[in-house]
Amino acid sequence: MALPFLPGNSSNKQLGKDRFHKSQHFDYTNGVPMLVGSEKPGIGGEPLLGQKVKPKYSVYPKGQGVDLPSWVAFDKQVLCFEAYFQEAVPEARDETYRIRKCNIYFYLEDDTIQVVEPEYKNSGIPQGTFIHRHRIPLPPPNDDQFYNVFHFNINQQMVLYSRTFTLTNCDTFTRNFLTKLGVRLNDPATVPDDPYSNLREQIEKSMKPLRPYERCDTLKQFLDQDRKVLRFYCFWDDTESLFGDLRELIMHYFLADDTIEIREVISPDSGRDAVPKFLHRGKLPKHGPAQIKQPGEITDRTVLNVFASTSQGKRYILDSLKTGAVHEEFYKDCDLTVGGEINVWGRRVVITDCDDFTKDYYRLKYGIDDFTRVQYKAPAAPPPPRFVPPYNGFGSEEDSLSSCQGLLPKPPQKDFRKFMEKDRCGLESNVLNFRAKMVTADPVDRERLFIISFYLCDDSISVFERPQRNSGVIGGKFMERSRVKKPDQELFKSELSEYFTAQDLYVGATLCLNSKHFQLLDADEYTLNYMEQHAEEVGRDLKEEFFSSSGLRGVVTLCYFFIYVCACVHRRGLLMGLDCGLSEHEVLVLGRRFTVREEPEADVGLMLAVAQDLLKKKHFEEIPDLARAFAYHDRQK
């Protein structure tokens, strides 16, 4: 018994519903107001009475994973079907219909369809893309809808623009995809025979060529050996002719087609025209020059006329024995060896050498290991010595020497690599600073102190005098930065003068700078560290000197008296007095090496004063938290 239709006795369909909007049924199409609401739903998006919602695109079942749109999930995924359609051929005697095969591609990302017909040889009809890629509507009366993925199945027909296509088969990806969608695929169908295509095949099989030919395939050799060239160095002795001489040649053998090209090496000032090629690329016959053959005398095949009749025509046959054929031998790669001779159109060319690629090729293919170079000319005479005139005093010696090396003088080349490596870089100054005094009998000059700086980037030296109070000498720059020549050298000579280098500067050395003698007394910490780390580059290598026979005795003596020397106040004097051939700089290095450096104890009072001053300046007010942290970490008090 049904309840009466009274308030409170029937269920409210609006419960839980939150959408009550009304769909828009009017819109503008090309500027004209039209009614477009026939497919629009009712209030709240619910379908109207008797209305069926037609999906515009393929609706795929939801699976596990990320919910991506179809144009992302099915990007570059295409279903491929094999199909055919029958086309009527009116007004033709040999055929009434024609079976045309094609491939149908369905793009999953946007439900577009493309039909492509494979091209056949001599078909006589335009083939290729039969229907361009786009969405194809269903046949009437459902032409307001489009084909989707569920309209496809093999062994069925589908109408595309009034043309009926029969799907016969599909590829593996299409079969697996449709099976996962739940589509039950039919069995593959066979393509019916095309009568006219069968007739064409029978005609082609029965046809016999009027000119029987012999196939010679050279494509494999070209694909395997393309861009591979053997290079040989050879010569042609033309001294017997008038004004003839020895001609140097370079021969290229192309492995792709067994052709040879020869180029001539023309030396400067030879008096010959620079022709591009001595022999153009082509096959080189072994027995040339021969009598010129008449046209048609040399052919790739031999054809015999076995039957000739004016009524029944002529019959030809290919001569498999090649009787009467003219064979001409050409040079191959097996005929070219180092030391061998070849005939280049009557010219005797001798092969003298080859490049590394050619050697590897013959070593791998023919097992040849002997590639001894053929000496065909006397070794070049050494160039005559060039006598350099002595220095004339104008400019620097390097500049004067460069003016003697060519007609166009060039500035002397500097060691740019050394400049980049030894130039100042950050905290690395690459400058060696020494404290020095002047070696002289003058008591005033004897008390003057100098700073000698040696720049490793260009071996230049600068001297700076330290100002002293009440000395009567104005301090400052004593010598500009420049390279300094060693003393006792002849001024006007052909050889370049020697300059002071980093090996000449060490503690205890005496330098003569601008006729002034200076003795190096000490060096700064950077200089001593640099000289210890670069013992082979700067100064003398102490290792070689110490481990020699005489130096070893000094080391043994040093080991016996080391404790006594370290306890003595005058360590430097005792080390200098030992008979081990040590210079003052080496004694300084030994003292730095074996001295125990004691680090000063930390001044707790100074640290506290600095911390308190810093806290006062920063207006630090969290003193209780600081005391609590100290008490936590200093548990033993």
XYZ file of C-alpha atoms in Angstrom:
637
model
C 0.000 0.000 0.000
C 1.549 3.282 -1.092
C 1.623 6.280 1.173
C -0.482 9.261 0.144
C 1.314 12.064 -1.596
C 1.162 14.414 1.324
C 3.782 16.668 2.894
C 6.016 14.633 5.159
C 5.128 11.292 3.554
C 7.415 11.577 0.497
C 11.219 11.848 0.286
C 12.702 15.205 -0.576
C 14.851 14.933 -3.682
C 16.576 18.239 -2.880
C 18.234 16.910 0.278
C 22.041 17.034 0.024
C 21.925 19.001 -3.212
C 24.011 22.171 -3.386
C 23.754 23.097 -7.077
C 20.631 24.887 -8.285
C 21.963 26.907 -11.221
C 20.194 27.052 -14.561
C 22.126 26.239 -17.729
C 22.514 28.881 -20.373
C 20.521 27.946 -23.486
C 21.350 30.931 -25.671
C 24.718 31.894 -27.149
C 26.251 33.814 -30.028
C 27.595 31.843 -32.991
C 29.499 33.933 -35.572
C 27.788 37.037 -34.154
C 24.248 35.602 -34.484
C 22.168 34.786 -31.359
C 21.119 31.159 -31.538
C 19.488 28.517 -29.353
C 22.202 26.115 -28.305
C 20.498 24.578 -25.282
C 19.259 21.349 -26.831
C 22.157 19.495 -25.262
C 22.359 21.566 -22.092
C 21.245 19.868 -18.825
C 18.531 21.134 -16.519
C 18.700 22.860 -13.159
C 21.715 21.909 -11.119
C 23.325 20.031 -14.031
C 20.807 17.162 -13.959
C 19.631 15.794 -17.328
C 16.161 16.680 -18.459
C 13.379 14.160 -18.965
C 14.290 11.924 -21.912
C 17.624 13.640 -22.461
C 20.722 11.482 -23.035
C 24.139 12.964 -22.363
C 26.388 12.304 -25.327
C 30.095 12.275 -24.449
C 32.180 14.466 -26.705
C 35.406 12.479 -26.234
C 36.388 8.963 -25.291
C 35.667 8.140 -21.671
C 38.297 5.773 -20.257
C 37.782 3.765 -17.066
C 39.617 5.164 -14.078
C 42.567 3.141 -12.924
C 45.080 3.340 -10.109
C 47.692 6.079 -10.025
C 47.728 9.769 -10.729
C 44.585 11.161 -12.363
C 46.073 12.848 -15.442
C 44.183 14.295 -18.415
C 44.036 12.212 -21.577
C 46.259 14.577 -23.550
C 49.015 13.924 -20.985
C 48.421 10.259 -20.180
C 48.062 9.174 -23.835
C 50.589 11.517 -25.402
C 52.208 10.000 -28.536
C 50.139 6.801 -28.208
C 48.368 5.743 -31.403
C 46.182 2.769 -32.318
C 47.027 1.327 -35.737
C 44.539 -0.711 -37.812
C 44.961 -2.367 -41.195
C 41.985 -1.784 -43.480
C 40.831 -1.717 -47.093
C 38.010 -0.253 -49.123
C 36.554 -1.173 -52.498
C 36.515 1.470 -55.197
C 34.466 1.144 -58.367
C 36.268 1.700 -61.680
C 33.729 2.666 -64.371
C 34.478 2.634 -68.074
C 37.475 0.300 -67.774
C 38.006 -2.878 -69.791
C 40.493 -4.659 -67.538
C 38.880 -4.009 -64.157
C 35.489 -3.100 -62.674
C 36.543 -2.490 -59.093
C 39.750 -1.979 -57.191
C 40.817 -3.028 -53.676
C 42.863 -0.311 -52.004
C 44.737 -1.091 -48.792
C 45.336 1.548 -46.133
C 46.257 2.097 -42.488
C 43.946 3.854 -40.028
C 45.573 5.657 -37.097
C 43.524 6.642 -34.033
C 45.265 9.145 -31.720
C 44.268 8.546 -28.114
C 45.132 12.024 -26.866
C 42.407 13.881 -28.817
C 40.334 11.178 -30.650
C 41.620 12.252 -34.068
C 41.784 9.852 -37.012
C 44.228 9.712 -39.921
C 44.034 7.416 -42.942
C 47.222 6.714 -44.901
C 47.460 4.618 -48.059
C 50.868 3.010 -48.693
C 52.458 3.930 -51.971
C 52.792 1.207 -54.585
C 55.100 1.266 -57.569
C 53.492 2.334 -60.854
C 49.995 2.471 -59.347
C 48.974 5.488 -61.442
C 46.881 7.020 -58.651
C 47.857 9.596 -56.009
C 48.655 7.798 -52.758
C 49.870 8.761 -49.308
C 47.711 10.601 -46.754
C 44.152 9.735 -47.715
C 42.393 11.567 -44.855
C 44.264 14.168 -42.846
C 44.309 13.950 -39.082
C 41.161 15.395 -37.486
C 38.017 14.286 -35.654
C 35.647 12.440 -37.977
C 31.883 12.517 -37.283
C 29.722 9.431 -37.271
C 27.518 8.729 -40.305
C 23.967 10.140 -40.281
C 21.735 10.277 -38.317
C 24.406 10.445 -35.571
C 26.518 13.011 -37.386
C 26.455 15.252 -34.306
C 28.822 12.801 -32.564
C 32.389 11.756 -33.314
C 34.240 8.471 -33.441
C 35.855 7.391 -30.169
C 37.962 4.434 -29.128
C 34.947 2.131 -28.544
C 33.859 2.359 -32.208
C 36.935 0.403 -33.358
C 37.175 -3.358 -33.676
C 38.734 -5.647 -36.247
C 36.691 -7.583 -38.799
C 34.028 -4.879 -38.924
C 33.126 -2.000 -41.198
C 33.123 1.706 -40.455
C 32.014 4.577 -42.664
C 34.324 7.563 -43.013
C 32.793 10.301 -45.147
C 30.493 7.930 -47.122
C 33.366 5.537 -47.837
C 33.149 2.105 -46.197
C 36.383 0.797 -44.669
C 36.807 -2.771 -43.462
C 39.227 -3.254 -40.560
C 41.177 -6.461 -41.053
C 43.877 -6.487 -38.376
C 45.785 -4.349 -35.831
C 49.186 -4.254 -34.229
C 50.191 -5.695 -30.842
C 49.906 -2.411 -28.900
C 46.385 -1.805 -30.223
C 45.312 -5.349 -29.367
C 46.616 -5.104 -25.799
C 45.123 -1.642 -25.251
C 41.640 -2.586 -26.420
C 41.774 -5.798 -24.387
C 42.543 -3.812 -21.226
C 39.552 -1.570 -21.967
C 37.303 -4.622 -22.035
C 36.723 -4.696 -25.793
C 36.297 -8.234 -27.151
C 38.259 -8.298 -30.383
C 37.062 -10.261 -33.375
C 39.189 -12.609 -35.418
C 41.383 -10.994 -38.097
C 39.909 -10.845 -41.588
C 41.595 -11.440 -44.937
C 41.911 -8.880 -47.682
C 40.143 -9.958 -50.887
C 42.209 -10.280 -54.026
C 42.397 -7.399 -56.426
C 41.936 -8.788 -59.969
C 43.856 -6.028 -61.657
C 46.796 -6.277 -59.199
C 47.037 -10.021 -59.818
C 47.014 -9.351 -63.566
C 49.835 -6.843 -63.190
C 51.902 -9.308 -61.183
C 51.484 -12.012 -63.813
C 52.501 -9.613 -66.554
C 55.626 -8.531 -64.656
C 56.647 -12.147 -64.017
C 56.216 -13.046 -67.687
C 58.206 -10.051 -68.921
C 61.787 -10.704 -70.043
C 64.284 -7.878 -70.321
C 65.318 -6.977 -73.840
C 68.843 -6.369 -72.587
C 69.889 -9.104 -70.151
C 72.164 -7.639 -67.522
C 74.445 -8.902 -64.812
C 74.010 -7.383 -61.379
C 77.176 -6.011 -59.755
C 76.434 -4.789 -56.245
C 78.921 -2.193 -54.950
C 76.655 -0.647 -52.328
C 78.003 -2.790 -49.484
C 81.588 -1.781 -50.232
C 80.552 1.861 -50.347
C 78.683 1.708 -47.030
C 81.498 -0.156 -45.255
C 84.487 1.758 -46.642
C 83.104 5.252 -47.227
C 85.391 8.075 -46.025
C 88.278 5.628 -45.563
C 91.296 6.643 -47.613
C 94.791 5.145 -47.752
C 97.591 7.704 -48.043
C 100.950 6.890 -49.622
C 104.012 9.093 -50.052
C 105.798 8.488 -53.340
C 108.027 10.137 -55.942
C 108.509 10.230 -59.719
C 112.083 10.446 -61.019
C 111.926 12.795 -64.011
C 115.619 13.667 -64.100
C 116.134 11.996 -67.494
C 114.049 14.590 -69.295
C 115.216 18.102 -70.067
C 115.093 20.320 -66.974
C 113.539 17.418 -65.086
C 113.895 16.808 -61.400
C 112.542 14.607 -58.601
C 108.806 15.111 -58.138
C 107.302 14.349 -54.728
C 103.737 13.003 -54.826
C 100.968 12.003 -52.407
C 98.682 9.185 -53.565
C 95.193 8.653 -52.118
C 93.499 5.282 -52.529
C 89.734 5.411 -51.844
C 88.487 2.135 -50.404
C 84.854 2.950 -51.207
C 85.253 2.480 -54.989
C 88.920 1.449 -55.555
C 89.859 4.741 -57.193
C 93.220 6.551 -57.016
C 94.037 10.239 -56.829
C 97.561 11.724 -56.921
C 98.561 15.189 -55.760
C 101.939 16.822 -56.205
C 103.886 18.354 -53.337
C 105.206 21.664 -54.653
C 107.939 23.140 -52.497
C 108.308 26.907 -52.142
C 110.376 28.677 -54.811
C 110.314 25.584 -57.042
C 109.267 27.522 -60.150
C 106.319 25.219 -60.885
C 102.662 26.112 -61.190
C 100.529 24.915 -58.309
C 98.183 22.604 -60.216
C 95.375 21.139 -58.061
C 95.926 17.489 -58.998
C 98.620 15.425 -60.658
C 96.088 12.669 -61.505
C 92.327 13.013 -61.252
C 90.402 10.494 -59.194
C 89.589 7.336 -61.091
C 90.555 3.718 -61.557
C 94.201 3.349 -62.561
C 94.960 0.569 -65.115
C 98.052 -1.516 -64.560
C 99.111 -1.673 -68.239
C 98.837 1.888 -69.437
C 98.986 3.709 -71.689
C 97.225 1.358 -74.074
C 95.492 1.883 -77.352
C 92.286 3.817 -76.961
C 89.296 1.498 -77.178
C 86.453 2.208 -79.501
C 83.013 3.021 -78.052
C 81.242 -0.196 -77.101
C 84.395 -2.295 -77.191
C 84.644 -2.424 -73.404
C 81.337 -3.415 -71.807
C 80.251 -4.815 -68.477
C 78.503 -7.782 -70.104
C 78.709 -9.927 -73.227
C 75.479 -10.492 -75.189
C 75.182 -13.127 -77.913
C 72.714 -12.881 -80.811
C 71.446 -16.455 -81.090
C 68.530 -15.902 -83.435
C 67.769 -13.160 -85.911
C 64.718 -13.116 -88.106
C 62.901 -10.318 -89.825
C 59.522 -11.927 -89.173
C 59.968 -13.427 -85.688
C 62.308 -10.787 -84.239
C 65.657 -11.211 -82.538
C 66.700 -13.316 -79.557
C 69.617 -12.553 -77.271
C 71.311 -14.499 -74.516
C 73.809 -13.461 -71.849
C 77.205 -15.085 -72.300
C 78.026 -16.599 -68.910
C 81.509 -17.626 -70.097
C 82.253 -14.064 -71.265
C 84.044 -15.231 -74.388
C 85.609 -12.417 -76.308
C 85.204 -9.960 -73.432
C 87.991 -7.434 -72.935
C 89.363 -7.590 -69.381
C 91.382 -4.677 -68.067
C 93.217 -4.945 -64.758
C 93.210 -2.030 -62.336
C 95.292 -1.392 -59.258
C 93.814 -2.667 -55.979
C 94.851 -2.129 -52.386
C 96.779 -5.429 -52.441
C 99.054 -4.065 -55.205
C 100.222 -1.047 -53.199
C 103.123 -1.687 -50.819
C 105.883 0.458 -49.357
C 108.892 0.149 -51.665
C 106.831 -1.038 -54.624
C 106.379 0.608 -58.013
C 103.229 1.466 -59.930
C 102.697 2.520 -63.511
C 100.847 5.828 -63.704
C 100.129 6.131 -67.425
C 103.710 5.344 -68.392
C 105.352 7.101 -65.432
C 107.294 5.030 -62.898
C 106.149 6.050 -59.409
C 107.858 4.564 -56.344
C 106.017 4.323 -53.012
C 108.264 5.395 -50.124
C 106.035 5.643 -47.041
C 102.425 5.732 -45.755
C 100.510 7.184 -42.839
C 99.492 5.441 -39.610
C 95.941 4.612 -40.752
C 97.300 2.863 -43.833
C 99.761 0.880 -41.702
C 97.000 -0.288 -39.383
C 94.829 -1.237 -42.377
C 97.519 -3.443 -43.965
C 98.483 -4.864 -40.585
C 94.923 -6.013 -39.850
C 93.889 -7.150 -43.348
C 97.100 -8.573 -44.846
C 99.316 -9.091 -41.782
C 102.101 -6.856 -43.110
C 104.405 -5.412 -40.440
C 107.347 -4.197 -42.529
C 106.852 -0.525 -43.359
C 110.480 0.529 -43.727
C 110.723 3.998 -45.224
C 112.537 4.229 -48.570
C 115.276 6.880 -48.622
C 115.269 8.407 -52.080
C 117.084 11.663 -51.465
C 120.066 12.779 -49.495
C 119.380 14.189 -46.039
C 118.966 17.908 -45.957
C 122.136 19.836 -45.258
C 122.203 21.548 -41.893
C 121.462 25.247 -42.097
C 124.575 27.403 -42.091
C 125.353 29.013 -38.771
C 124.068 32.523 -38.389
C 126.641 34.791 -36.836
C 125.120 37.417 -34.625
C 126.860 40.767 -34.653
C 127.980 42.128 -31.279
C 125.747 44.379 -29.240
C 126.041 48.023 -30.361
C 124.736 49.675 -27.206
C 121.388 50.917 -28.615
C 118.344 49.665 -26.754
C 118.307 46.381 -24.871
C 120.262 43.334 -25.968
C 117.104 41.345 -26.712
C 115.690 44.159 -28.849
C 118.916 44.485 -30.830
C 119.033 40.706 -31.345
C 115.460 40.597 -32.724
C 116.383 43.218 -35.336
C 119.052 40.816 -36.648
C 116.676 37.848 -37.014
C 114.469 39.225 -39.800
C 113.794 42.109 -42.113
C 110.804 43.188 -40.044
C 111.931 43.634 -36.437
C 109.618 42.178 -33.834
C 109.520 42.959 -30.122
C 111.256 40.327 -27.976
C 108.978 37.626 -26.675
C 108.421 37.501 -22.942
C 107.713 34.400 -20.882
C 103.974 34.920 -20.593
C 103.354 31.539 -18.951
C 105.834 32.305 -16.181
C 104.228 35.712 -15.726
C 100.761 34.172 -15.290
C 102.010 31.516 -12.853
C 104.192 33.766 -10.696
C 102.196 36.976 -10.748
C 100.493 38.234 -7.600
C 97.376 36.169 -6.858
C 95.462 36.933 -3.666
C 97.729 36.527 -0.634
C 100.465 34.953 -2.768
C 102.689 37.889 -3.660
C 105.452 35.787 -5.291
C 107.957 38.441 -4.201
C 111.087 37.492 -2.213
C 112.116 40.196 0.272
C 115.608 40.237 1.813
C 117.189 42.560 4.385
C 120.614 43.657 3.155
C 123.469 45.988 3.948
C 126.033 47.652 1.749
C 129.505 46.114 1.639
C 131.829 49.115 1.758
C 134.599 50.688 3.829
C 132.565 53.851 4.409
C 131.288 53.752 8.022
C 128.181 55.773 7.100
C 127.114 53.489 4.222
C 127.902 50.441 6.318
C 125.081 51.284 8.713
C 122.448 51.782 6.023
C 119.742 49.091 5.768
C 118.076 48.067 2.503
C 115.129 45.910 1.436
C 115.893 43.986 -1.770
C 112.753 42.608 -3.483
C 112.987 39.947 -6.181
C 109.889 39.501 -8.394
C 109.486 35.912 -9.581
C 107.174 36.794 -12.502
C 109.861 38.572 -14.571
C 113.147 38.171 -12.530
C 113.289 41.878 -11.788
C 114.884 43.452 -8.702
C 114.036 46.611 -6.785
C 115.952 48.129 -3.825
C 114.343 50.216 -1.096
C 116.285 51.918 1.679
C 114.743 52.059 5.098
C 114.857 55.580 6.554
C 116.747 55.930 9.854
C 116.548 58.833 12.199
C 119.587 61.082 12.544
C 121.535 59.087 9.967
C 121.983 61.945 7.535
C 120.778 59.765 4.621
C 117.401 60.227 2.965
C 115.660 56.860 2.671
C 113.259 55.704 -0.011
C 113.614 54.079 -3.406
C 117.245 53.256 -4.071
C 116.860 51.407 -7.420
C 113.972 51.138 -9.809
C 112.474 47.740 -10.536
C 114.359 46.176 -13.463
C 116.413 43.191 -14.454
C 120.020 43.427 -13.285
C 122.988 41.971 -15.141
C 125.615 39.973 -13.335
C 128.936 41.735 -12.882
C 132.192 41.098 -14.788
C 130.561 40.613 -18.223
C 131.702 42.069 -21.516
C 129.404 44.820 -22.727
C 129.761 44.539 -26.526
C 129.430 40.823 -27.320
C 127.266 38.553 -29.485
C 125.840 36.428 -26.649
C 123.135 37.646 -24.351
C 124.179 38.760 -20.908
C 123.325 36.804 -17.789
C 120.914 38.325 -15.289
C 120.365 37.638 -11.638
C 117.854 34.858 -11.033
C 116.138 33.411 -7.974
C 118.970 30.888 -7.522
C 121.418 33.741 -6.840
C 119.515 35.161 -3.878
C 119.838 33.546 -0.453
C 120.860 34.621 3.021
C 124.575 35.333 3.044
C 124.910 35.978 -0.707
C 126.586 39.091 -2.071
C 125.022 40.941 -5.001
C 126.468 43.680 -7.174
C 123.685 46.067 -8.132
C 124.703 49.118 -10.157
C 128.343 48.807 -9.012
C 127.199 48.614 -5.391
C 127.800 45.465 -3.397
C 125.063 44.280 -1.062
C 125.104 41.389 1.389
C 121.821 39.652 2.167
C 121.429 39.413 5.934
C 117.955 38.012 6.478
C 114.603 37.297 4.790
C 110.989 37.612 5.843
C 108.806 34.669 6.838
C 107.086 34.384 3.427
C 110.448 34.247 1.618
C 111.846 31.560 3.902
C 108.698 29.437 3.598
C 108.673 29.814 -0.188
C 112.353 28.825 -0.479
C 111.811 25.787 1.748
C 108.790 24.621 -0.283
C 110.466 25.277 -3.664
C 114.000 24.152 -2.932
C 114.571 22.987 -6.528
C 113.352 26.270 -7.999
C 114.715 28.908 -5.634
C 118.161 28.719 -4.103
C 120.163 25.523 -3.824
C 118.696 22.114 -3.215
C 119.836 21.144 0.259
C 118.984 17.455 -0.193
C 121.589 16.800 -2.873
C 124.264 18.661 -0.941
C 123.569 17.016 2.393
C 123.471 13.465 1.108
C 126.734 13.779 -0.791
C 129.927 12.308 0.647
C 131.152 15.493 2.264
C 127.702 16.633 3.373
C 126.982 13.276 5.009
C 129.916 13.728 7.364
C 128.534 17.119 8.344
C 125.139 15.600 9.095
C 126.727 12.880 11.235
C 128.703 15.496 13.104
C 125.538 17.546 13.494
C 123.710 14.551 14.972
C 126.446 14.008 17.608
C 126.440 17.591 18.803
C 122.778 18.426 18.245
C 121.832 18.303 21.937
C 124.769 20.447 22.871
C 124.112 22.932 20.102
C 120.436 23.301 21.008
C 121.377 23.998 24.607
C 123.969 26.597 23.664
C 123.104 30.242 23.227
C 125.308 30.788 20.197
C 123.832 27.995 18.020
C 124.476 29.797 14.754
C 128.167 30.273 15.447
C 128.672 26.642 16.372
C 126.870 25.412 13.244
C 128.977 27.716 11.103
C 132.080 26.365 12.778
C 131.312 22.747 11.925
C 133.324 21.401 8.997
C 130.362 20.382 6.837
C 130.368 23.054 4.110
C 127.144 24.770 5.174
C 126.394 28.293 4.060
C 124.664 30.854 6.233
C 121.319 30.300 4.492
C 121.563 26.523 4.986
C 122.337 26.997 8.679
C 119.235 29.192 8.929
C 117.108 26.510 7.235
C 118.432 23.796 9.585
C 117.744 25.953 12.595
C 114.165 26.562 11.442
C 113.678 22.880 10.714
C 114.847 21.481 14.080
C 113.744 24.309 16.365
C 110.856 23.444 18.662
C 108.423 26.295 18.456
C 106.534 26.790 21.706
C 103.144 28.337 21.364
C 102.462 31.052 23.934
C 99.923 30.291 26.586
C 96.535 31.901 26.209
C 96.091 35.004 28.347
C 92.771 34.349 30.079
C 92.616 37.861 31.520
C 93.011 39.420 28.080
C 90.316 37.185 26.640
C 87.914 38.151 29.425
C 88.633 41.842 28.926
C 87.972 41.613 25.193
C 84.727 39.682 25.741
C 83.476 42.181 28.354
C 84.290 45.125 26.129
C 82.455 43.528 23.203
C 79.388 42.779 25.306
C 79.255 46.348 26.588
C 79.381 47.772 23.075
C 76.578 45.471 21.882
C 74.333 46.305 24.881
C 74.147 42.689 25.925
C 71.460 42.242 28.574
C 70.961 38.479 28.763
C 73.464 38.003 31.571
C 71.347 35.454 33.534
C 71.011 33.184 30.505
C 74.748 33.430 29.883
C 75.521 32.521 33.516
C 73.088 29.599 33.320
C 74.802 28.299 30.161
C 78.250 28.573 31.785
C 77.046 26.723 34.842
C 75.586 23.959 32.662
C 78.784 23.375 30.673
C 81.173 23.826 33.644
C 79.738 21.133 35.856
C 82.994 20.464 37.756
C 83.280 24.224 38.561
